[in-house]
Amino acid sequence: MPLDTSQTDPRPGRSAAQDARRRLEHARSSRMAQLRALDEAGRIAKDHVMSAQAEAIQQVLKEIDDAFARIDDNSYGTCRGCSKPVPAERLEILPYTRYCVACQRRATV
């Protein structure tokens, strides 16, 4: 009997890919709203904090676009560091992540 990996394998099947796309679209629209709000506030007072926030949001938007590409090439949900599946719980919280927790720690050290 084949092993049912539907609950443990975060790499998206058709339905999982749709869920991932939905989470990524939500993350993208939230970041775009944040950028618009920063732009409006920035017209009143330009400062380094708002500029840094805008840069961070733009970086996340790039990561979201990269995640859409990984869905398209069927590598979404696979850690770029160790090639193991990224836990589904992590992808639910951070749908654009490229790494499992252990590899993310190594990447930021």
mmCIF file of C-alpha atoms in Angstrom:
data_model
loop_
_atom_site.group_PDB
_atom_site.id
_atom_site.type_symbol
_atom_site.label_atom_id
_atom_site.label_comp_id
_atom_site.label_asym_id
_atom_site.label_seq_id
_atom_site.Cartn_x
_atom_site.Cartn_y
_atom_site.Cartn_z
ATOM 1 C CA MET A 1 0.000 0.000 0.000
ATOM 2 C CA PRO A 2 1.489 3.429 -0.944
ATOM 3 C CA LEU A 3 2.478 5.802 1.821
ATOM 4 C CA ASP A 4 0.108 8.775 2.162
ATOM 5 C CA THR A 5 2.349 11.852 2.346
ATOM 6 C CA SER A 6 -0.423 14.385 1.784
ATOM 7 C CA GLN A 7 -0.235 15.571 5.396
ATOM 8 C CA THR A 8 3.547 15.438 5.809
ATOM 9 C CA ASP A 9 4.938 16.487 2.425
ATOM 10 C CA PRO A 10 4.636 20.282 2.030
ATOM 11 C CA ARG A 11 5.519 20.223 -1.671
ATOM 12 C CA PRO A 12 2.329 21.344 -3.304
ATOM 13 C CA GLY A 13 -0.044 19.156 -5.200
ATOM 14 C CA ARG A 14 -2.739 20.989 -7.141
ATOM 15 C CA SER A 15 -4.820 21.961 -4.076
ATOM 16 C CA ALA A 16 -1.778 22.709 -1.923
ATOM 17 C CA ALA A 17 -0.328 24.882 -4.692
ATOM 18 C CA GLN A 18 -3.582 26.839 -4.822
ATOM 19 C CA ASP A 19 -3.443 27.319 -1.047
ATOM 20 C CA ALA A 20 0.180 28.458 -1.271
ATOM 21 C CA ARG A 21 -0.697 30.903 -4.062
ATOM 22 C CA ARG A 22 -3.564 32.270 -1.952
ATOM 23 C CA ARG A 23 -1.261 32.807 1.053
ATOM 24 C CA LEU A 24 1.373 34.420 -1.165
ATOM 25 C CA GLU A 25 -1.197 36.730 -2.807
ATOM 26 C CA HIS A 26 -2.377 37.778 0.661
ATOM 27 C CA ALA A 27 1.210 38.431 1.780
ATOM 28 C CA ARG A 28 1.851 40.426 -1.399
ATOM 29 C CA SER A 29 -1.269 42.583 -1.039
ATOM 30 C CA SER A 30 -0.460 43.250 2.632
ATOM 31 C CA ARG A 31 3.067 44.370 1.765
ATOM 32 C CA MET A 32 1.797 46.550 -1.096
ATOM 33 C CA ALA A 33 -0.626 48.247 1.321
ATOM 34 C CA GLN A 34 2.250 48.821 3.736
ATOM 35 C CA LEU A 35 4.329 50.386 0.975
ATOM 36 C CA ARG A 36 1.459 52.697 -0.005
ATOM 37 C CA ALA A 37 1.027 53.768 3.626
ATOM 38 C CA LEU A 38 4.766 54.434 3.950
ATOM 39 C CA ASP A 39 4.727 56.405 0.720
ATOM 40 C CA GLU A 40 1.868 58.567 1.987
ATOM 41 C CA ALA A 41 3.578 59.117 5.332
ATOM 42 C CA GLY A 42 6.893 59.732 3.591
ATOM 43 C CA ARG A 43 5.461 62.669 1.715
ATOM 44 C CA ILE A 44 5.034 64.391 5.054
ATOM 45 C CA ALA A 45 8.321 63.396 6.672
ATOM 46 C CA LYS A 46 11.156 61.575 4.947
ATOM 47 C CA ASP A 47 13.276 59.712 7.428
ATOM 48 C CA HIS A 48 15.675 56.814 7.497
ATOM 49 C CA VAL A 49 13.348 54.517 9.437
ATOM 50 C CA MET A 50 10.604 54.756 6.822
ATOM 51 C CA SER A 51 13.155 54.268 4.070
ATOM 52 C CA ALA A 52 14.484 51.144 5.774
ATOM 53 C CA GLN A 53 10.951 49.822 6.240
ATOM 54 C CA ALA A 54 10.195 50.371 2.560
ATOM 55 C CA GLU A 55 13.383 48.530 1.570
ATOM 56 C CA ALA A 56 12.505 45.605 3.849
ATOM 57 C CA ILE A 57 8.994 45.399 2.395
ATOM 58 C CA GLN A 58 10.393 45.490 -1.150
ATOM 59 C CA GLN A 59 12.733 42.630 -0.247
ATOM 60 C CA VAL A 60 9.799 40.564 1.024
ATOM 61 C CA LEU A 61 7.887 41.325 -2.197
ATOM 62 C CA LYS A 62 10.860 39.954 -4.160
ATOM 63 C CA GLU A 63 10.867 36.827 -1.982
ATOM 64 C CA ILE A 64 7.121 36.422 -2.639
ATOM 65 C CA ASP A 65 7.712 36.647 -6.400
ATOM 66 C CA ASP A 66 10.506 34.072 -6.060
ATOM 67 C CA ALA A 67 8.102 31.777 -4.174
ATOM 68 C CA PHE A 68 5.584 32.017 -7.035
ATOM 69 C CA ALA A 69 8.392 30.925 -9.391
ATOM 70 C CA ARG A 70 9.167 27.958 -7.116
ATOM 71 C CA ILE A 71 5.513 26.903 -7.260
ATOM 72 C CA ASP A 72 5.688 27.057 -11.055
ATOM 73 C CA ASP A 73 8.872 24.962 -11.231
ATOM 74 C CA ASN A 74 7.627 22.509 -8.543
ATOM 75 C CA SER A 75 10.409 23.303 -6.076
ATOM 76 C CA TYR A 76 8.152 25.169 -3.594
ATOM 77 C CA GLY A 77 8.305 23.597 -0.160
ATOM 78 C CA THR A 78 11.807 22.202 -0.641
ATOM 79 C CA CYS A 79 14.553 23.783 1.463
ATOM 80 C CA ARG A 80 17.202 25.510 -0.642
ATOM 81 C CA GLY A 81 19.814 24.613 1.978
ATOM 82 C CA CYS A 82 19.341 20.901 2.646
ATOM 83 C CA SER A 83 16.819 19.898 -0.065
ATOM 84 C CA LYS A 84 14.471 18.416 2.537
ATOM 85 C CA PRO A 85 10.789 19.401 2.712
ATOM 86 C CA VAL A 86 10.090 22.625 4.623
ATOM 87 C CA PRO A 87 7.513 21.813 7.330
ATOM 88 C CA ALA A 88 3.977 22.755 6.264
ATOM 89 C CA GLU A 89 3.520 24.728 9.494
ATOM 90 C CA ARG A 90 6.465 26.954 8.562
ATOM 91 C CA LEU A 91 5.074 27.501 5.074
ATOM 92 C CA GLU A 92 1.706 28.486 6.553
ATOM 93 C CA ILE A 93 3.347 31.130 8.723
ATOM 94 C CA LEU A 94 5.964 32.272 6.198
ATOM 95 C CA PRO A 95 4.726 31.137 2.775
ATOM 96 C CA TYR A 96 7.643 32.679 0.896
ATOM 97 C CA THR A 97 10.420 31.060 2.941
ATOM 98 C CA ARG A 98 13.207 29.289 1.078
ATOM 99 C CA TYR A 99 14.635 27.436 4.061
ATOM 100 C CA CYS A 100 13.728 25.094 6.880
ATOM 101 C CA VAL A 101 14.383 26.549 10.351
ATOM 102 C CA ALA A 102 17.817 24.931 10.747
ATOM 103 C CA CYS A 103 19.079 26.140 7.362
ATOM 104 C CA GLN A 104 17.608 29.612 7.955
ATOM 105 C CA ARG A 105 19.604 29.835 11.178
ATOM 106 C CA ARG A 106 22.778 28.854 9.346
ATOM 107 C CA ALA A 107 22.042 31.359 6.562
ATOM 108 C CA THR A 108 21.659 34.282 8.997
ATOM 109 C CA VAL A 109 24.731 33.534 11.135
#
